[in-house]
Coordinates of C-alpha atoms in Angstrom, one line a residue:
M238 CA 3.6 74.1 84.2
D239 CA 6.2 72.2 85.8
G240 CA 6.4 68.1 87.0
R241 CA 3.6 68.0 89.5
D242 CA 1.3 69.9 87.7
L243 CA 1.7 67.6 84.9
V244 CA 1.3 64.8 87.4
R245 CA -2.1 66.5 88.7
S246 CA -3.1 66.9 84.9
V247 CA -3.3 63.7 84.0
A248 CA -5.1 62.3 86.5
A249 CA -7.6 64.5 86.0
V250 CA -7.7 63.4 82.8
A251 CA -7.5 59.8 83.7
G252 CA -10.8 60.2 86.1
L253 CA -12.9 61.0 83.7
G254 CA -12.6 57.4 82.7
L255 CA -12.6 58.0 78.7
V256 CA -9.8 57.3 76.3
R257 CA -9.4 58.2 72.7
S258 CA -8.2 55.0 71.1
W259 CA -7.3 53.8 67.5
W260 CA -7.2 49.8 67.2
P261 CA -5.4 48.4 64.4
G262 CA -7.9 47.1 61.9
R263 CA -11.5 49.0 62.9
G264 CA -13.5 51.8 61.2
D265 CA -14.4 53.8 62.8
A266 CA -10.8 55.2 64.5
A267 CA -12.0 57.8 67.2
A268 CA -14.5 55.6 69.1
V269 CA -14.9 56.9 72.6
E270 CA -14.0 54.4 75.1
R271 CA -14.6 53.3 78.2
A272 CA -12.0 51.9 81.2
R273 CA -12.7 49.6 83.3
V274 CA -10.7 47.8 86.2
P275 CA -12.0 45.3 89.0
G276 CA -12.2 47.4 91.5
R277 CA -11.3 46.4 95.4
A278 CA -12.4 43.3 96.3
V279 CA -15.9 42.9 98.5
G280 CA -16.2 38.8 99.0
A281 CA -15.7 35.9 98.2
E282 CA -17.4 32.4 97.2
P283 CA -15.5 29.6 97.9
G284 CA -16.3 26.5 96.2
P285 CA -14.7 23.1 94.6
G286 CA -10.8 23.8 94.3
G287 CA -11.3 27.6 95.1
G288 CA -13.8 29.7 94.4
V289 CA -14.5 33.3 93.1
V290 CA -13.3 36.5 94.0
R291 CA -16.1 39.3 94.0
F292 CA -14.7 43.0 93.4
E293 CA -16.6 46.3 93.2
R294 CA -16.3 45.9 88.9
S295 CA -15.4 42.2 88.4
A296 CA -15.2 38.9 89.9
L297 CA -12.2 35.9 89.4
R298 CA -13.3 32.7 88.9
V299 CA -9.7 30.4 90.4
L300 CA -9.6 27.0 89.9
V301 CA -7.1 24.1 91.1
T302 CA -7.6 20.6 89.9
T303 CA -6.8 17.3 91.3
A304 CA -3.4 17.7 89.0
G305 CA -1.7 20.6 89.7
A306 CA -3.4 22.5 87.0
V307 CA -4.8 25.8 88.1
F308 CA -7.9 28.4 86.0
C309 CA -8.6 31.7 85.9
G310 CA -11.6 33.5 84.9
W311 CA -12.6 36.6 84.8
D312 CA -16.0 38.6 84.3
G313 CA -17.5 34.9 84.9
A314 CA -16.1 32.8 82.7
E315 CA -15.8 29.2 83.7
P316 CA -12.7 26.6 82.9
T317 CA -15.5 24.8 80.6
P318 CA -17.1 24.7 78.0
S319 CA -12.8 25.6 75.8
P320 CA -11.8 24.1 72.6
L321 CA -8.3 23.0 75.4
V322 CA -9.6 20.7 77.9
R323 CA -11.9 17.6 78.0
A324 CA -14.4 18.7 80.7
E325 CA -14.4 15.1 82.3
L326 CA -10.8 15.2 83.0
V327 CA -11.3 18.9 84.9
E328 CA -11.5 17.7 88.9
P329 CA -11.7 20.0 91.1
D330 CA -8.8 19.1 94.5
A331 CA -11.1 18.6 97.1
R332 CA -8.5 19.7 98.9
A333 CA -7.2 22.8 97.8
R334 CA -9.3 26.6 99.1
L335 CA -9.9 29.6 99.5
E336 CA -9.6 31.7 102.6
P337 CA -8.7 35.5 104.0
H338 CA -5.1 36.8 103.0
T339 CA -3.0 39.8 104.4
A340 CA -4.6 43.7 103.3
G341 CA -8.5 42.3 101.9
G342 CA -6.9 39.9 99.6
W343 CA -7.8 35.5 99.1
R344 CA -6.0 33.0 98.5
V345 CA -6.8 29.7 97.4
V346 CA -4.0 26.9 98.9
S347 CA -3.1 23.7 97.7
E348 CA -0.4 20.5 98.0
R349 CA 1.5 21.7 95.2
L350 CA 1.1 25.9 94.8
T351 CA -1.0 28.7 96.5
V352 CA -2.6 31.4 94.0
A353 CA -2.7 34.9 96.2
V354 CA -5.7 37.1 94.4
S355 CA -5.3 40.8 96.0
S356 CA -7.8 43.5 96.8
A357 CA -6.9 45.0 93.8
G358 CA -7.4 41.6 91.8
A359 CA -3.3 41.4 91.2
V360 CA -2.7 37.6 90.5
E361 CA 0.3 36.2 92.7
L362 CA 1.5 32.3 92.1
C363 CA 3.5 31.1 94.7
T364 CA 5.2 27.3 95.5
P365 CA 4.2 26.0 98.6
G366 CA 6.8 27.7 100.1
G367 CA 6.3 30.9 99.8
V368 CA 8.6 31.5 96.9
L369 CA 6.5 33.9 94.1
L370 CA 7.3 32.5 90.8
R371 CA 4.7 34.9 88.2
R372 CA 2.7 38.2 89.3
D373 CA -0.6 39.2 87.1
L374 CA -1.6 42.8 87.3
P375 CA -5.2 43.4 87.7
P376 CA -6.6 43.5 83.4
R377 CA -8.2 46.3 82.5
W378 CA -10.7 46.7 79.7
W379 CA -11.7 49.3 77.1
E380 CA -15.8 49.3 76.8
R381 CA -17.8 51.3 74.0
D382 CA -20.3 52.6 75.1
E383 CA -22.1 52.0 71.7
G384 CA -21.5 48.5 73.0
G385 CA -19.7 45.5 70.7
P386 CA -16.7 43.4 71.9
A387 CA -14.4 44.9 75.0
R388 CA -10.5 45.1 74.7
W389 CA -9.3 44.0 77.4
A390 CA -5.4 43.8 78.9
R391 CA -3.4 42.0 81.6
R392 CA 0.4 42.6 82.6
S393 CA 2.9 40.0 84.3
E394 CA 5.8 40.3 85.4
V395 CA 7.8 37.0 86.5
G396 CA 11.7 37.3 87.8
A397 CA 14.7 39.3 86.7
D398 CA 16.9 36.1 85.7
A399 CA 13.7 33.9 83.8
R400 CA 12.7 33.6 79.6
F401 CA 10.6 32.8 78.3
F402 CA 9.7 29.6 75.5
G403 CA 7.4 28.1 73.8
L404 CA 5.4 29.3 70.5
G405 CA 4.9 32.5 68.8
G406 CA 8.5 33.0 67.4
S407 CA 9.2 33.8 64.4
G408 CA 11.0 30.3 64.0
A409 CA 14.4 30.9 64.8
G410 CA 13.9 29.2 67.4
L411 CA 12.3 27.5 71.0
R412 CA 13.3 30.6 73.2
L413 CA 10.9 33.8 72.8
G414 CA 12.6 36.6 72.5
D415 CA 11.4 40.3 73.2
G416 CA 9.0 42.1 71.2
V417 CA 5.4 41.4 69.9
H418 CA 3.8 38.4 69.3
P419 CA 0.9 37.6 67.6
V420 CA -1.8 35.9 69.2
P421 CA -3.5 34.1 65.8
G422 CA -8.0 34.1 66.2
G423 CA -9.1 30.5 65.9
A424 CA -9.4 28.3 68.4
G425 CA -5.6 28.2 69.5
V426 CA -3.4 28.9 72.3
A427 CA -0.3 30.8 70.5
P428 CA 1.6 31.6 71.9
V429 CA 2.2 29.2 74.6
Q430 CA 4.8 30.2 77.6
L431 CA 7.1 27.6 79.5
V432 CA 8.9 30.4 81.6
L433 CA 11.6 29.5 83.1
A434 CA 13.4 30.9 86.4
D435 CA 16.1 30.1 89.4
A436 CA 12.3 29.8 91.5
G437 CA 10.9 27.1 89.4
T438 CA 9.5 26.9 86.6
H439 CA 5.2 27.3 85.1
L440 CA 3.5 26.9 82.0
V441 CA 1.0 29.3 80.9
V442 CA -1.8 28.7 78.0
P443 CA -4.4 30.7 77.4
D444 CA -7.9 29.8 76.9
G445 CA -9.2 32.2 74.1
T446 CA -11.0 32.2 70.8
E447 CA -10.0 36.0 69.5
A448 CA -6.5 37.4 67.6
G449 CA -4.8 39.4 70.0
T450 CA -0.1 40.2 70.5
V451 CA 1.5 39.4 73.8
R452 CA 4.3 41.6 74.0
L453 CA 7.7 40.4 75.9
A454 CA 10.2 41.7 77.9
E455 CA 13.0 39.7 79.2
G456 CA 14.5 40.8 82.6
A457 CA 17.9 42.5 84.3
E458 CA 19.2 40.9 87.4
G459 CA 21.2 44.7 88.5
A460 CA 24.9 44.8 89.5
G461 CA 26.2 45.7 92.0
S462 CA 23.7 48.8 93.9
G463 CA 21.8 47.9 90.6
H464 CA 18.4 47.1 91.4
D465 CA 17.0 43.6 89.5
R466 CA 14.3 44.5 86.0
P467 CA 11.8 42.0 86.0
G468 CA 10.8 40.0 83.6
R469 CA 7.3 41.3 81.3
A470 CA 4.0 40.0 79.5
E471 CA 1.8 41.6 78.5
W472 CA -0.9 40.4 77.2
R473 CA -4.1 42.0 74.7
G474 CA -7.1 41.1 72.9
A475 CA -10.5 41.5 72.2
G476 CA -13.9 39.9 73.1
G477 CA -14.6 37.0 75.1
P478 CA -13.4 37.9 79.1
P479 CA -9.6 36.8 79.9
R480 CA -9.0 33.7 81.0
H481 CA -5.3 31.5 81.1
W482 CA -4.2 28.0 82.6
M483 CA -0.9 27.5 84.2
A484 CA 1.0 24.6 86.0
V485 CA 4.0 24.3 87.9
G486 CA 6.5 22.2 88.3
T487 CA 9.6 20.8 86.5
P488 CA 9.2 20.9 83.2
A489 CA 7.3 17.8 82.7
R490 CA 6.0 17.6 85.8
A491 CA 3.8 21.2 84.6
L492 CA 2.9 19.8 81.4
A493 CA 2.1 16.2 83.2
S494 CA -1.1 18.7 84.5
W495 CA -1.5 20.2 82.4
A496 CA -2.0 17.0 79.8
A497 CA -4.4 16.1 82.5
V498 CA -7.0 18.5 82.2
A499 CA -6.3 18.3 77.9
G500 CA -5.3 14.8 77.2
T501 CA -1.9 13.5 76.2
P502 CA -1.4 13.8 72.0
E503 CA -2.4 11.7 69.7
V504 CA 0.9 9.2 70.2
A505 CA 2.2 7.9 66.0
P506 CA 0.9 4.9 64.3
V507 CA 4.1 2.2 64.0
S508 CA 3.0 2.4 60.5
V509 CA 4.8 5.7 60.3
I510 CA 7.4 6.0 63.2
G511 CA 9.3 4.0 60.4
V512 CA 11.0 5.3 57.0
G513 CA 8.6 7.1 54.9
G514 CA 7.8 9.8 52.7
S515 CA 5.2 12.3 53.8
G516 CA 4.0 10.1 56.2
G517 CA 0.6 10.4 55.4
P518 CA -2.4 12.2 57.4
A519 CA -1.7 9.6 60.3
A520 CA 1.5 11.2 60.7
R521 CA 0.2 14.9 62.2
P522 CA -1.8 14.1 64.7
R523 CA -4.8 17.2 65.2
T524 CA -3.0 19.6 67.5
R525 CA -4.6 22.2 69.1
V526 CA -2.1 25.0 68.7
P527 CA -1.9 27.2 65.7
R528 CA 1.6 27.0 63.2
Q529 CA 4.6 28.6 64.3
G530 CA 5.9 31.4 61.9
A531 CA 7.4 30.2 58.9
A532 CA 10.6 30.8 57.8
A533 CA 10.2 31.6 54.0
G534 CA 11.5 30.0 51.2
D535 CA 13.9 26.6 51.6
G536 CA 16.3 25.2 52.2
W537 CA 18.6 25.9 56.3
A538 CA 15.9 28.3 57.0
A539 CA 12.8 26.0 56.5
M540 CA 15.0 23.4 58.4
R541 CA 15.5 25.7 60.7
A542 CA 11.8 26.5 61.6
A543 CA 11.0 23.1 61.6
L544 CA 13.0 22.1 64.6
A545 CA 12.0 24.8 65.7
R546 CA 8.5 24.7 65.2
L547 CA 8.7 20.4 66.3
T548 CA 10.5 21.6 69.8
A549 CA 8.4 24.0 69.9
L550 CA 4.8 22.1 70.2
G551 CA 6.6 19.9 72.7
V552 CA 6.8 22.3 75.4
C553 CA 3.4 23.4 75.1
G554 CA 2.3 20.0 74.8
A555 CA 1.1 19.0 71.8
A556 CA 4.0 17.1 70.8
P557 CA 3.4 16.3 66.8
A558 CA 4.2 13.4 65.1
G559 CA 7.1 14.9 63.3
A560 CA 9.1 18.2 61.6
E561 CA 7.0 20.1 60.0
G562 CA 6.7 19.3 55.7
D563 CA 8.3 17.3 53.7
G564 CA 12.1 18.5 53.0
P565 CA 13.8 21.8 52.7
G566 CA 12.2 22.2 49.3
K567 CA 13.3 21.0 45.8
G568 CA 15.8 23.8 44.8
A569 CA 17.7 22.9 48.1
P570 CA 21.1 22.6 47.9
A571 CA 22.2 18.7 48.3
E572 CA 23.6 19.1 51.4
V573 CA 21.0 20.6 53.4
W574 CA 19.2 16.9 51.5
V575 CA 22.0 15.1 53.5
R576 CA 21.4 17.1 57.3
W577 CA 17.5 16.7 57.2
W578 CA 18.0 13.2 56.2
Q579 CA 20.6 12.8 59.6
L580 CA 17.7 15.0 61.3
G581 CA 15.0 13.0 60.1
A582 CA 16.6 10.0 61.9
Y583 CA 15.9 11.9 65.3
L584 CA 12.8 12.5 65.0
P585 CA 9.6 11.3 65.8
V586 CA 8.6 10.6 62.6
F587 CA 11.3 10.2 59.7
R588 CA 9.7 12.1 56.7
T589 CA 12.6 11.0 53.6
G590 CA 11.0 14.6 50.7
A591 CA 11.7 13.8 47.4
G592 CA 15.2 15.2 47.7
P593 CA 17.6 17.2 45.2
E594 CA 16.9 16.0 41.8
G595 CA 18.7 13.2 40.6
W596 CA 20.7 11.9 43.8
E597 CA 19.9 8.1 43.3
A598 CA 22.0 8.5 40.9
R599 CA 25.1 10.1 42.6
P600 CA 26.5 7.1 44.6
A601 CA 27.8 10.3 47.8
L602 CA 24.9 11.1 47.8
A603 CA 23.0 7.9 47.8
E604 CA 25.4 6.7 50.7
L605 CA 25.1 9.0 53.1
A606 CA 20.9 8.4 53.1
R607 CA 22.5 4.9 52.9
V608 CA 23.7 5.4 56.6
A609 CA 21.1 8.0 57.6
L610 CA 18.5 5.7 57.3
A611 CA 20.8 2.5 58.7
E612 CA 20.5 4.5 62.2
R613 CA 16.7 5.0 61.9
R614 CA 16.2 1.5 61.6
R615 CA 18.2 1.0 64.2
L616 CA 17.0 3.4 67.0
L617 CA 12.9 2.4 65.6
P618 CA 12.6 0.2 69.3
Y619 CA 13.9 3.8 71.3
H620 CA 11.3 6.4 68.6
A621 CA 8.8 3.7 69.6
A622 CA 9.2 4.1 73.3
L623 CA 9.3 7.6 73.3
G624 CA 6.2 8.0 71.4
A625 CA 4.5 5.4 74.0
F626 CA 5.3 7.4 76.9
A627 CA 4.6 11.1 75.6
G628 CA 1.4 9.6 75.4
L629 CA 0.8 8.4 78.8
T630 CA 2.3 11.3 80.6
G631 CA 2.2 13.9 77.7
V632 CA 6.4 14.7 78.0
P633 CA 7.4 15.2 73.8
A634 CA 10.3 12.9 72.3
V635 CA 12.5 15.6 71.2
R636 CA 13.2 17.9 74.8
P637 CA 14.7 21.1 75.0
V638 CA 19.0 20.8 76.4
W639 CA 17.7 21.8 79.5
W640 CA 14.4 19.7 80.2
N641 CA 15.9 17.8 83.0
T642 CA 18.7 20.6 84.1
P643 CA 16.3 23.8 84.2
E644 CA 18.7 26.2 86.5
D645 CA 21.4 25.5 84.7
R646 CA 21.1 28.8 82.9
G647 CA 24.3 28.1 80.4
L648 CA 21.5 26.0 79.2
R649 CA 18.5 28.8 78.9
E650 CA 20.7 31.2 76.4
G651 CA 19.3 28.6 73.5
G652 CA 21.2 27.1 70.8
D653 CA 20.0 24.1 68.4
A654 CA 21.4 21.3 70.4
F655 CA 17.8 19.4 71.6
L656 CA 17.5 16.0 73.3
L657 CA 15.6 13.2 71.9
G658 CA 14.7 11.0 75.2
D659 CA 16.5 10.9 78.4
A660 CA 19.4 8.5 76.0
F661 CA 20.6 11.0 73.3
L662 CA 21.8 15.0 72.9
V663 CA 21.6 15.8 69.1
V664 CA 23.9 18.5 67.7
P665 CA 21.7 19.6 63.9
V666 CA 24.0 20.9 61.1
L667 CA 21.7 23.8 60.4
G668 CA 24.1 25.9 57.7
P669 CA 26.0 25.7 54.9
G670 CA 30.1 24.3 55.9
G671 CA 29.6 22.5 58.9
G672 CA 28.1 23.1 62.7
P673 CA 29.3 24.7 65.6
A674 CA 32.0 23.7 67.6
A675 CA 31.5 23.8 70.5
V676 CA 27.7 22.6 72.8
R677 CA 27.3 23.3 76.1
L678 CA 26.8 19.7 77.9
P679 CA 23.6 19.4 80.6
G680 CA 25.0 17.7 83.9
G681 CA 26.2 14.3 84.6
R682 CA 28.4 12.5 82.3
W683 CA 28.4 12.3 78.8
Y684 CA 30.1 10.0 75.7
D685 CA 31.0 11.7 71.8
T686 CA 28.6 8.5 70.3
A687 CA 31.4 8.2 68.1
T688 CA 34.1 7.9 69.6
G689 CA 33.0 7.0 73.5
R690 CA 35.3 9.8 74.3
A691 CA 33.7 10.4 77.6
Y692 CA 32.4 14.2 79.1
Q693 CA 31.7 15.6 82.0
G694 CA 29.2 18.2 82.2
S695 CA 27.5 22.1 83.1
A696 CA 30.2 22.9 80.7
S697 CA 31.2 23.1 76.8
V698 CA 32.9 20.9 74.9
P699 CA 34.0 21.2 71.8
V700 CA 32.2 19.2 68.7
E701 CA 33.4 17.3 64.9
V702 CA 30.8 17.2 62.6
A703 CA 31.4 14.3 60.2
A704 CA 29.8 14.9 56.4
D705 CA 28.6 11.2 57.1
R706 CA 26.9 12.5 61.0
L707 CA 26.1 14.3 63.4
P708 CA 27.5 14.8 66.4
V709 CA 24.9 12.9 69.3
C710 CA 25.6 12.4 73.2
A711 CA 24.9 9.3 75.3
R712 CA 24.2 9.9 78.0
A713 CA 25.8 7.1 80.9
G714 CA 23.8 5.4 82.3
A715 CA 21.3 5.5 79.6
V716 CA 19.4 1.9 78.4
V717 CA 18.3 2.1 74.9
P718 CA 16.8 -0.4 73.2
V719 CA 18.0 -0.5 69.7
R720 CA 17.6 -3.4 66.5
G721 CA 20.8 -5.2 66.1
A722 CA 22.3 -6.9 63.0
D723 CA 19.7 -9.9 62.9
G724 CA 16.5 -7.0 63.3
E725 CA 15.9 -7.9 66.8
V726 CA 15.6 -5.9 69.5
E727 CA 18.6 -5.6 71.8
W728 CA 19.7 -3.2 74.6
E729 CA 22.3 -0.5 74.0
V730 CA 23.6 0.8 77.4
W731 CA 26.1 3.3 77.6
A732 CA 28.5 2.7 80.6
P733 CA 27.1 4.8 83.6
A734 CA 29.7 6.6 86.9
P735 CA 31.0 4.8 88.9
G736 CA 28.3 4.8 91.5
R737 CA 25.7 6.1 90.0
T738 CA 22.6 4.5 87.8
G739 CA 21.1 4.2 84.9
A740 CA 17.5 3.9 83.3
G741 CA 15.4 3.2 80.0
M742 CA 12.2 1.4 77.9
V743 CA 11.0 -0.4 75.6
V744 CA 7.6 -1.5 73.9
R745 CA 6.6 -5.0 75.1
E746 CA 4.5 -6.5 72.8
S747 CA 1.2 -6.2 75.0
G748 CA 1.9 -3.1 74.5
V749 CA 2.9 -2.3 77.9
L750 CA 5.7 0.0 78.1
E751 CA 8.2 -1.2 80.9
R752 CA 11.6 0.0 82.6
V753 CA 14.8 -0.9 83.6
V754 CA 17.9 0.2 85.2
S755 CA 21.7 0.1 84.7
R756 CA 24.6 0.0 87.3
W757 CA 27.9 -1.6 88.1
E758 CA 28.0 -4.8 90.0
E759 CA 30.8 -6.5 90.7
G760 CA 32.7 -5.3 88.0
R761 CA 30.2 -5.9 85.3
V762 CA 27.6 -3.5 83.6
V763 CA 23.7 -4.8 84.6
V764 CA 20.4 -4.1 83.4
R765 CA 17.5 -4.9 85.3
E766 CA 13.7 -5.2 85.7
E767 CA 12.2 -2.2 87.4
L768 CA 10.1 -3.8 90.4
P769 CA 8.0 -1.0 92.9
A770 CA 9.8 -3.3 95.6
G771 CA 13.5 -5.2 95.6
R772 CA 15.9 -5.7 92.4
G773 CA 14.2 -8.0 89.0
A774 CA 15.9 -9.9 87.3
E775 CA 17.7 -9.7 85.0
V776 CA 16.6 -8.7 81.5
S777 CA 17.2 -12.3 79.2
V778 CA 17.7 -10.2 75.8
P779 CA 21.5 -9.1 74.0
V780 CA 23.0 -6.2 76.1
R781 CA 25.5 -4.4 74.5
V782 CA 27.5 -2.0 76.8
R783 CA 29.4 1.1 75.4
G784 CA 31.3 3.8 76.8
V785 CA 33.4 2.0 78.7
G786 CA 36.9 2.4 77.5
G787 CA 35.7 6.7 78.3
G788 CA 36.2 5.8 81.4
G789 CA 32.9 3.8 82.8
G790 CA 34.9 1.7 84.5
P791 CA 36.5 -1.7 84.9
L792 CA 34.5 -4.3 82.8
A793 CA 34.8 -7.7 81.4
P794 CA 37.4 -8.4 78.0
G795 CA 35.6 -7.2 74.7
G796 CA 32.8 -4.8 76.5
S797 CA 30.2 -7.6 76.9
S798 CA 28.3 -7.2 80.5
G799 CA 28.4 -11.1 80.5
V800 CA 24.7 -11.3 80.2
R801 CA 23.5 -14.5 79.0
P802 CA 20.6 -13.9 76.9
T803 CA 17.7 -16.5 77.2
W804 CA 15.0 -15.8 74.7
R805 CA 14.8 -12.2 71.8
A806 CA 11.4 -10.2 72.3
S807 CA 10.9 -7.5 69.5
P808 CA 8.2 -5.1 70.3
M809 CA 7.8 -4.4 67.4
A810 CA 7.2 -7.4 65.0
S811 CA 3.8 -7.9 66.4
S812 CA 2.5 -4.3 64.9
A813 CA 4.6 -4.0 61.4
G814 CA 1.4 -4.8 59.6
R815 CA -1.0 -2.5 61.9
A816 CA -1.8 1.0 61.7
G817 CA -1.1 1.6 64.8
Y818 CA -1.0 -0.9 68.4
A819 CA -2.8 -0.5 71.5
R820 CA -2.4 2.6 74.3
P821 CA 0.4 1.7 75.7
R822 CA 0.3 1.2 79.7
F823 CA 2.8 1.0 82.2
R824 CA 3.6 -2.4 84.0
R825 CA 3.1 -2.8 87.8

């Protein structure tokens, strides 16, 4: 038999539509199943936000919401009811229209994206300019003649330069590598994917309750005259029809679109934003996402897994209050506990854990714990502002280093460093004997918070790991509310680069989330309230400028910005004794 005979034989067998499969966990390993595909498109029914495209053997529902989120469901699946979204938040975009497309296909055109459906059932997610972000091939079903739940598979293609991030990994990091990742059963959405590529960023949230798997394979760009190999994701499940949500834009924009239909994560109460043990049930807001793959044992592996889970939950729109667990474990060495405490100072909730046995009686160890606790208390106003912002927008406090610059390919390759809000880049120590020797910074100017030395981003810079602190860099122009030596709130401002501005925010006693901006004016750094029209007045709280010696520009002697405080506001004062504070809002 030559190659042509083999092709004809395979085609003849496929034409029968009967396959024998061995599905894991099934008792009748040789059960006969019949394969089904959508077939050709036979018509469409426009509706609010999109409509239904009908095929010979299936139907596809496409809905675009006012927030820009897209729902795709086969075989009669509707956006609601769903364990993931809130029905009252799913509002169809009246401007989105279902219209005929090329070659017998259809498309839904909206303000932020275009969804094109081919005549065979392939679904393409494109930017308004027509740039392809994702292509879902027509799904395939395997149905048993005697009835019962059907199996299904759906393959997707992304750009050759695309990288997958999100839930479903082994706990070793945020990036989802090649291989098979399990999808737990129940009302969960793992693995959620945030896909970064030069063409743009998009979020994919599978919406189902059945267990399954997803196989990922990163693409590769051809060298010279070679061809690009697109990245691929193959989803397999059983039971209900394939259905999922998508959102496009910057990472923050995509999360905001998803939060607009799923709701924002719960804000950690002020009582657990501070320093404590396990934090209690209130410190662990409910999420709709199953547990990240946990690392076995205690020590460094558990610490890395906790940070990976926290970051992954954040990029999937289910930002947790803090790292999972209450510490590395009783058997972990003292070095692990010290690095855990230092890391906790920069996490949304600081869970100290029990600590190594007898650590209170060891002066050197107790002093390292005190330094970490002091840094945590100093940053409490900043943590409160980040929690309030997450409750409004769904944007997490702990963010990947590529969050604001997803087009920087050097930042997509992973690493342990993370952003705390927009102000700080933290380099955790997750191994014995010190941390990394260098870290790649996002674009812009950055300052080493320990030395004040300035660095230019979009490049790798050396880091020095000391025993009493983690390497932390501050973004030029960042305005950070902190607790001063007297316990009152003051502004810590990192000098913006000449000709540039910066920003920050703080939660006021009334629950209002106020935004301020920093800039150079007449040789000094000033901080002003941000108003819709015109420049606001200078803030009247103490302002301490840092980073001037790192090249920020001329400043008054002593590093003072010249602002004379007339009053001091403490956003934590009225809520320190309560279980939480009123839901914050932006001041208009």
